[in-house]
XYZ file of C-alpha atoms in Angstrom:
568
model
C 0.000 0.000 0.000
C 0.849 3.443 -0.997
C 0.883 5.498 2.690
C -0.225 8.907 2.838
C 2.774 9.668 4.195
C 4.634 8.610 1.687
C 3.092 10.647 -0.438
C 2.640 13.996 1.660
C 5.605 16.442 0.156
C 6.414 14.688 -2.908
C 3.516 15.588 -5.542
C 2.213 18.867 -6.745
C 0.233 20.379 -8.664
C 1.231 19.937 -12.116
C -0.467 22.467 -15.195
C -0.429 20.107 -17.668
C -1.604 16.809 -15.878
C -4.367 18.259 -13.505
C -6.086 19.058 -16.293
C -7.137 15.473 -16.185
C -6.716 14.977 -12.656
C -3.075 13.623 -12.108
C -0.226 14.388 -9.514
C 3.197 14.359 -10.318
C 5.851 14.149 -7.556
C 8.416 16.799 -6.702
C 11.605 13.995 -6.829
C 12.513 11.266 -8.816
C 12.516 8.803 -6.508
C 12.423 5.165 -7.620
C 9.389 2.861 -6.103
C 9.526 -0.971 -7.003
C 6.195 -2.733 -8.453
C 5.694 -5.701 -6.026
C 3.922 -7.522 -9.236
C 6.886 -8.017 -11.831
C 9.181 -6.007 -10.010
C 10.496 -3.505 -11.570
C 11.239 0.002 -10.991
C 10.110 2.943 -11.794
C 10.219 7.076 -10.703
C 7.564 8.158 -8.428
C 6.658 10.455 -11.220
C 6.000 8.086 -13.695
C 4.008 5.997 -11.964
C 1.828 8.972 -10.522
C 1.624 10.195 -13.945
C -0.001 6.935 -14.413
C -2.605 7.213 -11.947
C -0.758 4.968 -9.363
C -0.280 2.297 -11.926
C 2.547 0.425 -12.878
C 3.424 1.327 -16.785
C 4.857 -2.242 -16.916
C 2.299 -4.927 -16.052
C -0.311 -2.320 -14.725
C -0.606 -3.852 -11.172
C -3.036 -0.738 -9.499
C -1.380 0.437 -6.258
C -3.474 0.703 -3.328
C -3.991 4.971 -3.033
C -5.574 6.472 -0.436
C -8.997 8.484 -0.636
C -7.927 12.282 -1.284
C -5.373 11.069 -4.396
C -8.036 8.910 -6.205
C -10.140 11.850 -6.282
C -7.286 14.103 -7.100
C -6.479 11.653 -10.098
C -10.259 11.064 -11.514
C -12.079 14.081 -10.821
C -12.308 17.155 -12.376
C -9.739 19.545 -11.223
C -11.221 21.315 -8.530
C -14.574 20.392 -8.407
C -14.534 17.881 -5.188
C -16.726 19.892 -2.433
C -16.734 17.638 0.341
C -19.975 17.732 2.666
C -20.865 15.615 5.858
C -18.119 16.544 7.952
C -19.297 17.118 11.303
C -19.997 13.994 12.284
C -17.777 12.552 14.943
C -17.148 8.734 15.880
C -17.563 7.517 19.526
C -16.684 4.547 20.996
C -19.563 2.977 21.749
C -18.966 -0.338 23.386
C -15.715 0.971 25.269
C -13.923 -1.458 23.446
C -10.448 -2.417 24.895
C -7.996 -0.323 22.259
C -10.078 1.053 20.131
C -9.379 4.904 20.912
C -5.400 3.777 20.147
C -6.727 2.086 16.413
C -8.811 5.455 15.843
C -5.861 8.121 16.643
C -3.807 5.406 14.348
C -5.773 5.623 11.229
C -5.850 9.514 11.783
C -2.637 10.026 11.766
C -1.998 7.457 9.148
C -4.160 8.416 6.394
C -5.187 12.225 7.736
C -8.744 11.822 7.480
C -10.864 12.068 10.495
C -12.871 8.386 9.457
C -12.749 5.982 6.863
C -15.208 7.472 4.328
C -14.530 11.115 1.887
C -18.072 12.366 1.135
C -18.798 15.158 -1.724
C -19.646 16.154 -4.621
C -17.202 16.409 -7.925
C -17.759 15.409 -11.383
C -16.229 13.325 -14.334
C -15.613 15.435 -17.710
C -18.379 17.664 -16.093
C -20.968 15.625 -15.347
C -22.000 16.028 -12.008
C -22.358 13.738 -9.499
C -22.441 12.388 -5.429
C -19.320 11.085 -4.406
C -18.170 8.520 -1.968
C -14.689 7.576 -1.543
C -13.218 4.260 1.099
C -9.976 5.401 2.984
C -7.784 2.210 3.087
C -5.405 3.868 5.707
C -8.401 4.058 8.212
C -8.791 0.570 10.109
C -8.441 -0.389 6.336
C -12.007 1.337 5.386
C -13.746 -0.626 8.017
C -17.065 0.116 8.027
C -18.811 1.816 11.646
C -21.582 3.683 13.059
C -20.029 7.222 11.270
C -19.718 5.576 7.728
C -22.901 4.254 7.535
C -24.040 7.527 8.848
C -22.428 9.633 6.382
C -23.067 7.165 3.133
C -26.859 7.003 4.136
C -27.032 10.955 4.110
C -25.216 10.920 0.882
C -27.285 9.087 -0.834
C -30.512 10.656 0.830
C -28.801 13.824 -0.356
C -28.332 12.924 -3.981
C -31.777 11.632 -4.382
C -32.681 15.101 -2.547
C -30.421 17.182 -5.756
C -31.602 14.787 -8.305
C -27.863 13.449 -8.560
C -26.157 10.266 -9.370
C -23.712 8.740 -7.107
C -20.467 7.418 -7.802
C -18.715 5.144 -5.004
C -15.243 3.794 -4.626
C -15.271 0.811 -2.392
C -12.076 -0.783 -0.477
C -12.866 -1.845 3.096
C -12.328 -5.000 5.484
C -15.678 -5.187 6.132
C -17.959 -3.865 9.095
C -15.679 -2.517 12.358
C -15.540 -5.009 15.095
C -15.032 -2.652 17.570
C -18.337 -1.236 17.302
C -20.338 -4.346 17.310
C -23.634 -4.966 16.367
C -24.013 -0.869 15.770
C -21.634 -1.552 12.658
C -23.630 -4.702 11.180
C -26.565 -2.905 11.294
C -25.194 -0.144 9.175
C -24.862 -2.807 6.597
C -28.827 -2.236 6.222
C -28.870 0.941 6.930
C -27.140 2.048 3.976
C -28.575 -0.609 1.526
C -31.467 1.273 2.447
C -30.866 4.455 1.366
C -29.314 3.091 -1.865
C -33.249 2.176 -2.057
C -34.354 5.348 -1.457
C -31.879 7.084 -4.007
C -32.769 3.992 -6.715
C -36.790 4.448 -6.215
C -36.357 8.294 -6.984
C -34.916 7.713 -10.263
C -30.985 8.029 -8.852
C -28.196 5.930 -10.795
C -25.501 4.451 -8.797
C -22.800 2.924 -10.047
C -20.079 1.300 -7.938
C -16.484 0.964 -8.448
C -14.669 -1.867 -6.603
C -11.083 -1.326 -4.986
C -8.453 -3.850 -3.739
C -10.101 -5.010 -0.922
C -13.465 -4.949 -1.339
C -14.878 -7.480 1.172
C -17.037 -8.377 4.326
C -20.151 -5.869 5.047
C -19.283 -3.711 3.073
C -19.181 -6.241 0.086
C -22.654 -7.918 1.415
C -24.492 -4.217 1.461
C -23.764 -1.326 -0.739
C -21.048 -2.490 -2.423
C -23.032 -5.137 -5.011
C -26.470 -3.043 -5.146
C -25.291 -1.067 -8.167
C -26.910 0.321 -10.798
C -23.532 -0.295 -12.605
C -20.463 -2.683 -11.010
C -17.400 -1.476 -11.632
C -14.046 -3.140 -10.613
C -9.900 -2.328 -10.900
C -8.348 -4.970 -11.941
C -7.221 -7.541 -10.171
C -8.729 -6.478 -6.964
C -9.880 -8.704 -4.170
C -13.593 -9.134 -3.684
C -15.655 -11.553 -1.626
C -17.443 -11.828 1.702
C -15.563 -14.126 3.529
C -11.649 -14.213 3.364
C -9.929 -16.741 1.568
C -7.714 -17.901 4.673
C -11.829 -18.596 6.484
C -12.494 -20.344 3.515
C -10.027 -22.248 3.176
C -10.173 -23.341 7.155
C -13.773 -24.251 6.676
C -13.778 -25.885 3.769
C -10.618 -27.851 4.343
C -9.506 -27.163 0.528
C -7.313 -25.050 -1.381
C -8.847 -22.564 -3.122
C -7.713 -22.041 -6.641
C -5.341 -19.245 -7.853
C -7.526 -15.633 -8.940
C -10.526 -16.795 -6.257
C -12.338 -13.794 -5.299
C -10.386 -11.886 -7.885
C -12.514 -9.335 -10.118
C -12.198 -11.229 -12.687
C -13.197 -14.393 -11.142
C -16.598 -11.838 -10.295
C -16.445 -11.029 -13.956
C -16.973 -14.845 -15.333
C -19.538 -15.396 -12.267
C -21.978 -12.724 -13.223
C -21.446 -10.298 -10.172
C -19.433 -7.546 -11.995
C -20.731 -5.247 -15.366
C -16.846 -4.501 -16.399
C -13.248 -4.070 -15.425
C -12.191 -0.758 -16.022
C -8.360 0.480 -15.497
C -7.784 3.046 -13.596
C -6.125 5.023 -16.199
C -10.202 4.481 -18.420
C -12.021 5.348 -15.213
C -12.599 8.820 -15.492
C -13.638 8.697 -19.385
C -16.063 5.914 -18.543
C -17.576 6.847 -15.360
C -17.951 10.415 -17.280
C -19.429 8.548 -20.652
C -21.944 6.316 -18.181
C -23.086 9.898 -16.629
C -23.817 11.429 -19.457
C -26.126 8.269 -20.946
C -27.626 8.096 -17.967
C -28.448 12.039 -17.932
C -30.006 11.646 -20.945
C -33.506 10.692 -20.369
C -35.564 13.145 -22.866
C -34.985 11.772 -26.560
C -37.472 13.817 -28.099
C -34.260 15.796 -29.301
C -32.515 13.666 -30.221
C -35.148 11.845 -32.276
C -36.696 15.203 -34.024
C -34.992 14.645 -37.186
C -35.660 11.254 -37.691
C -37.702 10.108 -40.539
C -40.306 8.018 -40.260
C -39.069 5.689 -42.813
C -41.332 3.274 -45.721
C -40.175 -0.165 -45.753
C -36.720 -0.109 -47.817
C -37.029 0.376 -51.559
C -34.162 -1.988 -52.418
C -36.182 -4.992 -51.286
C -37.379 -7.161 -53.629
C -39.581 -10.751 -53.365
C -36.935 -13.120 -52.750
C -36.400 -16.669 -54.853
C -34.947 -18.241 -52.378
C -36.934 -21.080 -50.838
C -37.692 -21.497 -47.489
C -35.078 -23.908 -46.567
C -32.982 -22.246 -48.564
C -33.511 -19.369 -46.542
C -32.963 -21.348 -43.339
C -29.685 -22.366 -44.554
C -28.605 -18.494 -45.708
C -29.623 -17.818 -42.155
C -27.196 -20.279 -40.635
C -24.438 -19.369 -43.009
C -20.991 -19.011 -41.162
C -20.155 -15.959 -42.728
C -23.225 -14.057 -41.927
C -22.564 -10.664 -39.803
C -23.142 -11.940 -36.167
C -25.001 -9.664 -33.433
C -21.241 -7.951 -32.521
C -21.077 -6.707 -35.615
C -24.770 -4.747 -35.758
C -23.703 -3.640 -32.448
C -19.952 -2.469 -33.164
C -21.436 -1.136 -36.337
C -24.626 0.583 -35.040
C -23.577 2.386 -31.657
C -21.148 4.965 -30.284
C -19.517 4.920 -26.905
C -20.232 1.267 -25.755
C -20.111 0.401 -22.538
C -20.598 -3.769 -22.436
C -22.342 -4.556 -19.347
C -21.901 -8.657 -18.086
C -23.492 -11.415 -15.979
C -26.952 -11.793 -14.558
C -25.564 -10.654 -10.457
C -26.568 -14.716 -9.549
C -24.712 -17.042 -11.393
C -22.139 -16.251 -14.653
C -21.868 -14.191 -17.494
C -23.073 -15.811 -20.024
C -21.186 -15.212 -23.594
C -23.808 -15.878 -25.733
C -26.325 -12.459 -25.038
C -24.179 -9.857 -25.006
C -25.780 -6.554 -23.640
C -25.260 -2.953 -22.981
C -25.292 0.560 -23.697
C -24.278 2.325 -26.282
C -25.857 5.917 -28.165
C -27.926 5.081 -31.326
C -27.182 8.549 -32.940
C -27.924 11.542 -30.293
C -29.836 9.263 -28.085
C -28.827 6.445 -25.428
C -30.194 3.086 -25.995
C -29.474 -0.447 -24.340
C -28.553 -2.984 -26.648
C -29.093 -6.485 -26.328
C -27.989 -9.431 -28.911
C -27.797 -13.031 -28.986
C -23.796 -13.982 -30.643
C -22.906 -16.669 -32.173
C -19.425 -16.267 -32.351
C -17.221 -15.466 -34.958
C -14.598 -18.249 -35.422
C -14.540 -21.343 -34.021
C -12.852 -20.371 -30.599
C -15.601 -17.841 -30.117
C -18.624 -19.642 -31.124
C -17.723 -22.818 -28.171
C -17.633 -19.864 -25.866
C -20.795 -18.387 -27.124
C -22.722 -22.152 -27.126
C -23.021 -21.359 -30.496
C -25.440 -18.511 -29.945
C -27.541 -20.897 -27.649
C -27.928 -18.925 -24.284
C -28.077 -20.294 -21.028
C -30.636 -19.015 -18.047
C -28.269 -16.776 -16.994
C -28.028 -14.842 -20.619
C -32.199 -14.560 -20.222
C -31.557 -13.284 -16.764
C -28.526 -11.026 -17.890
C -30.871 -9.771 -20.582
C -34.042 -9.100 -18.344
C -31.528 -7.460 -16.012
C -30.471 -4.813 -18.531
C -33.615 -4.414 -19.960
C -34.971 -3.623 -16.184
C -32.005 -1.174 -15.888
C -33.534 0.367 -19.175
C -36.670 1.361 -17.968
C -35.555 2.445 -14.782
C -33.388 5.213 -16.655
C -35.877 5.412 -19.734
C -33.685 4.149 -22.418
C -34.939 2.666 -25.750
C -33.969 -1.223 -26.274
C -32.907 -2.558 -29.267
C -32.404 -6.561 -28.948
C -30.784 -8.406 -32.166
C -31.946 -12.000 -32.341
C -29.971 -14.875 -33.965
C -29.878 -18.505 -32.461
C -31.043 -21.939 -32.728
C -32.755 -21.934 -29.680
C -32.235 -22.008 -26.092
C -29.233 -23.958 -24.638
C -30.795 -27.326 -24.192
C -28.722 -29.487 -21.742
C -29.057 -30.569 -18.166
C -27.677 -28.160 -16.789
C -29.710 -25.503 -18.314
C -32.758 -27.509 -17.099
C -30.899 -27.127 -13.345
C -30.737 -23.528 -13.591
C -34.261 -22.947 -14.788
C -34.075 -22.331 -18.289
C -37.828 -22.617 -18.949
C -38.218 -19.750 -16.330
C -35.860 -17.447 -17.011
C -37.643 -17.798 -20.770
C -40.885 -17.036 -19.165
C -40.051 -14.594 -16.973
C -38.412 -12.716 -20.116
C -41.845 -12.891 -21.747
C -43.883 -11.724 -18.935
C -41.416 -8.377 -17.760
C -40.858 -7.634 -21.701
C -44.452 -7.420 -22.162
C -44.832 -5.054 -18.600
C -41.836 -2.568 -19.990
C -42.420 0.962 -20.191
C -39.856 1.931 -22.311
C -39.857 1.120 -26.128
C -38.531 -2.295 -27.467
C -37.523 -3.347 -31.276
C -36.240 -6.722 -32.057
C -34.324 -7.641 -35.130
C -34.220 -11.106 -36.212
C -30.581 -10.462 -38.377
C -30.600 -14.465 -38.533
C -32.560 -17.524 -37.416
C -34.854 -16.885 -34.841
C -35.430 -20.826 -32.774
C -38.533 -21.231 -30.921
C -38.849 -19.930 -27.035
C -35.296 -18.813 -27.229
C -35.646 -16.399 -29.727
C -38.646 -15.422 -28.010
C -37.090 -14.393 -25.316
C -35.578 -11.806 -26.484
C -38.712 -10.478 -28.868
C -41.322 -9.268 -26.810
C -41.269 -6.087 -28.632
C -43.100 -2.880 -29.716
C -41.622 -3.494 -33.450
C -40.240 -6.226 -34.865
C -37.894 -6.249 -38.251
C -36.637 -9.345 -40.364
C -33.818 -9.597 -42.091
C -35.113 -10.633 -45.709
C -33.154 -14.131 -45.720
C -33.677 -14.135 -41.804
C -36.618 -17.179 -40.208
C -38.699 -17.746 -37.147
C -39.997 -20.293 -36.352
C -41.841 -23.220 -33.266
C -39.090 -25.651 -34.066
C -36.460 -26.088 -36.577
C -37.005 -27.909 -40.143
C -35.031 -30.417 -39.607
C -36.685 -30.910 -35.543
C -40.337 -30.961 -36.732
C -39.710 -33.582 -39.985
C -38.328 -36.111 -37.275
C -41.157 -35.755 -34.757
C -44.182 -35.323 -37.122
C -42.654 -37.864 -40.422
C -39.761 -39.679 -38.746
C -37.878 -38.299 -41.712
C -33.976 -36.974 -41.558
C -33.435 -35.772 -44.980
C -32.940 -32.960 -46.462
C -36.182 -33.266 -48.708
C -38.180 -33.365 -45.906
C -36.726 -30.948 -43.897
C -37.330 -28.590 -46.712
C -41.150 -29.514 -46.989
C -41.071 -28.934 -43.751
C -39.603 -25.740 -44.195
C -42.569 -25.159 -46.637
C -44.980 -26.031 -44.018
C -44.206 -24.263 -41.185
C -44.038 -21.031 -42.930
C -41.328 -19.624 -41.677
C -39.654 -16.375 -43.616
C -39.580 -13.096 -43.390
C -42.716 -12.639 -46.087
C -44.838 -15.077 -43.456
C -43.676 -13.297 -40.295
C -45.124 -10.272 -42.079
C -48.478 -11.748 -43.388
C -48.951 -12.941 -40.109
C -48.096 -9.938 -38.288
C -45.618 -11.056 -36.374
C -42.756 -8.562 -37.843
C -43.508 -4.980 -39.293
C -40.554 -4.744 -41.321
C -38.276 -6.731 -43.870
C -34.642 -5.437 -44.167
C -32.584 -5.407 -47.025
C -29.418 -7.386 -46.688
C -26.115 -6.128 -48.311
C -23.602 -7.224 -46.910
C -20.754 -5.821 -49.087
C -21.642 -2.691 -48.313
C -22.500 -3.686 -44.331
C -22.018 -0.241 -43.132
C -24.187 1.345 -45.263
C -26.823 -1.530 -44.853
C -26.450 -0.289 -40.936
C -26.517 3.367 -41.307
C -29.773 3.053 -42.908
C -30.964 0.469 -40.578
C -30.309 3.491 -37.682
C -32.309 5.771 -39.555
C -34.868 3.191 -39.691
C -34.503 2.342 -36.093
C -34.824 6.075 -35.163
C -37.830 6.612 -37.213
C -39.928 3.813 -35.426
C -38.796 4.966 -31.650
C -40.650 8.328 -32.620
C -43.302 6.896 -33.250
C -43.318 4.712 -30.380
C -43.186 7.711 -28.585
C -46.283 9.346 -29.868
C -47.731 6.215 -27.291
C -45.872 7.686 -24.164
C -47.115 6.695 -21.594
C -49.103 3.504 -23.504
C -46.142 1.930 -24.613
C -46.812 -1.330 -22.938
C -50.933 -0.904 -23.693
C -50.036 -1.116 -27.284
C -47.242 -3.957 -27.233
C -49.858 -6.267 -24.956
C -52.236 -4.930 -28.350
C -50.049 -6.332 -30.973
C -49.268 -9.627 -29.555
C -53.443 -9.962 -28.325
C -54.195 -9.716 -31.958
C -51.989 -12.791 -33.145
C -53.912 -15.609 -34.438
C -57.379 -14.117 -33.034
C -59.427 -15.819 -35.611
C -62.915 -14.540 -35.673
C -65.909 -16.249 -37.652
C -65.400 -14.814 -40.741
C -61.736 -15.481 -41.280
């Protein structure tokens, strides 16, 4: 760990690098990187944000230079300082520990409370003081984090939070466990109101701390290689009798497991805390949508020739654009968002937000995978409970902040496997279909490939749906319904079964089912996608026009399919 006083005389203020919020030291002195261990000046390395230029092991920093690196210069005002811990249980030692961490890390508790802001968007601030009884949290820190966030739900602000703590202070007892509640309630309070929170995990983040406010936000955020869990490895390893394996409990270990949206270097931070402000500040779209056409379906199309299988198979083809590319093509200033906060992240639905033009949108897209290595990961564009769950998570997120969701659909089907079947797949499917249909905020699907019973489904509950012209939806797959109905593999049959089911983009139209067929080109894919925005932007404004029906008129459009009346 970095110690303040360590630090205390050798930076200053430096014209060129407070402009984005660094500290450069006075001397030259050389610090070693206990990672790969080399060396390097104190001035690099605080140039760096506190990161080693070599292997980028983050150094442990106390409160007052994180927000001297990552905030806007000057703009910290810190509030909620007259509050003064006691020692309530007259706990043997505890006045020595308190005097300690004052004089080690200068601050008069283990919590920095303010406001600043991030490429000037404004915000609430929290910041954990390792040097205080290593950010432990008591009576004083709950205190102060539960006025915060009553106080940024009070401005109409969002609030940003740096975590590193042991946990909740022993030496205060059962007062310090209960501020574990305490403060996970007023992170209710601020999230009812319309407040975004996002969270940014420090090495350690763990205990209490970890098991309250920590992992309730909006947005998880994590440094790499940071140490996060509730109980320590060394309990875990006593209890369990086992050896734990190397990177348990490390942020990325959170990352595969679901728990945490992204790992974000210190040296990104700002830039992305600042680009995830100003999405989320951006809840009118009417602006942003006032120039958009309301566009006729595309002139290029044409009937197609194809047949129906054939289409099935153009659908499948290995070379077709997956949902990355829609998504890399389609939005500015991405910020992926992973796992479903229960189980893993799971590769196949990939999810996030990103700006469609001048407006924020989540997007949402099941991946196949683009080479072979990718497409194992990605089940082949089969998701798992988890991706529904990851997906109704987002979309959840969505209407809480009023964002637009675009989902881009393209899979076989749902995983099917045992242990899908352990981890509920046929809920998480339903559940999908019942919260889609309750969302408040608008929702277009795009089928950009072959859309497999419930599993595609579950991802196009939606205001609008478009079809690619060569794209297919269907109960079961071709080849699936001539072996259950005929007891037939081959291809002929699978193609009359094609035939049958009715299954293209022309059917899903007749039927209702989609609004629009879209023109494929995809030797001139970026042009393909720059009209598909315009496209995109034209429906959301006249979704719009239904504010505040939006999820009247979806419930609508699915009551009228296959309604048959007398005379039909």
């Amino acid at each position: 760990m970095i110690h303040l006083h360590d630090i205390v005389g050798l930076f200053r203020k430096s014209k060129n690098n407070l402009e984005e919020g660094g500290i450069t030291p006075i001397v030259d002195e050389k610090m070693r990187c206990p990672v790969c261990k080399s060396f390097d000046t104190k001035r690099n390395v605080a140039k760096n944000k506190m990161v080693c230029p070599s292997c980028g092991h983050h150094f442990r920093i106390g409160a007052r230079i994180r927000v001297k690196a990552l905030c806007d210069k000057g703009s910290f005002q810190e509030i909620l300082t007259e509050l003064t811990t006691i020692d309530p249980l007259d706990f043997p030692g505890y006045d020595v520990k308190m005097e300690s961490g004052k004089m080690g890390s200068g601050e008069d508790e283990a919590v920095l409370c303010g406001r600043a802001s991030f490429k000037g968007q404004p915000c609430a601030l929290f910041v954990m003081e390792p040097q205080f009884m290593m950010g432990s949290m008591g009576s004083v820190v709950g205190e102060k984090l539960a006025r915060l966030f009553e106080y940024a739900a009070a401005e109409k602000l969002p609030v940003v939070g740096f975590t590193c703590s042991g946990g909740a202070r022993m030496q205060e007892g059962i007062l310090s466990l209960m501020q574990m509640a305490k403060v996970s309630g007023a992170v209710d309070y601020h999230s009812k109101r319309g407040g975004l929170y996002i969270t940014v995990l420090t090495d350690p983040t763990t205990g209490g701390v970890t098991a309250s406010f920590a992992m309730l936000g909006d947005i998880i955020l994590s440094e790499p290689n940071a140490t996060i869990g509730f109980a320590g490895r060394r309990v875990i390893e006593q209890t369990t009798k086992k050896k734990l394996p190397d990177g348990f409990q490390k942020a990325e270990f959170l990352l595969e497991h679901g728990f945490v949206d992204a790992i974000v270097p210190r040296t990104e931070m700002r830039k992305t805390i600042a680009t995830l402000l100003r999405q989320h500040e951006m809840k009118d779209h009417h602006t942003a949508l006032e120039d958009a056409l309301y566009r006729q379906e595309a002139e290029k199309y044409k009937f197609n020739t194809l047949s129906p299988y054939e289409r099935v198979l153009t659908a499948r083809a290995q070379d077709r654009p997956t949902a990355r590319a829609y998504i890399e093509q389609m939005f500015t200033d991405r910020t992926e968002l992973h796992g479903d906060r229960k189980y893993a992240d799971d590769q196949a639905i990939v999810g996030g937000i990103g700006m469609l033009g001048e407006m924020p949108v989540t997007f949402i897209g099941i991946e196949r995978g683009r080479n072979l290595e990718e497409r194992i990961q990605c089940n082949f564009g089969s998701p798992m409970p988890e991706g529904y769950r990851k997906a109704l998570r987002l979309m959840k997120q969505a209407e809480k902040f009023q964002r637009p969701i675009i989902c881009l659909v393209d899979t076989a089907g749902a995983f099917c496997g045992e242990e899908a079947e352990e981890r509920g797949q046929g809920q998480a499917i339903a559940d999908n279909l019942m919260e889609m249909m309750a969302l408040t905020t608008p929702v277009i699907t795009i089928v950009i490939g072959e859309g497999g019973s419930g599993g595609a489904l579950g991802l196009s509950v939606a205001n609008k749906l478009y079809m690619l012209e060569n794209a297919v939806f269907s109960v079961i797959s071709p080849e699936g319904c001539a072996s259950i109905l005929w007891g037939a593999s081959s291809p002929e049959a699978s193609a009359e079964a094609a035939k049958c089911l009715c299954i293209t983009a022309e059917d899903m139209k007749r039927f209702g089912v989609a609004e629009r067929i879209i023109y494929e080109d995809f030797v001139c894919f970026e042009e393909m996608c720059h009209d598909l925005k315009g496209t995109l932007m034209g429906d959301f404004k006249e979704i719009y026009k239904d504010s505040p029906n939006i999820s009247e008129k979806r419930y609508e459009r699915f009551r009228k399919l296959g309604s048959w009346n007398e005379n039909k």
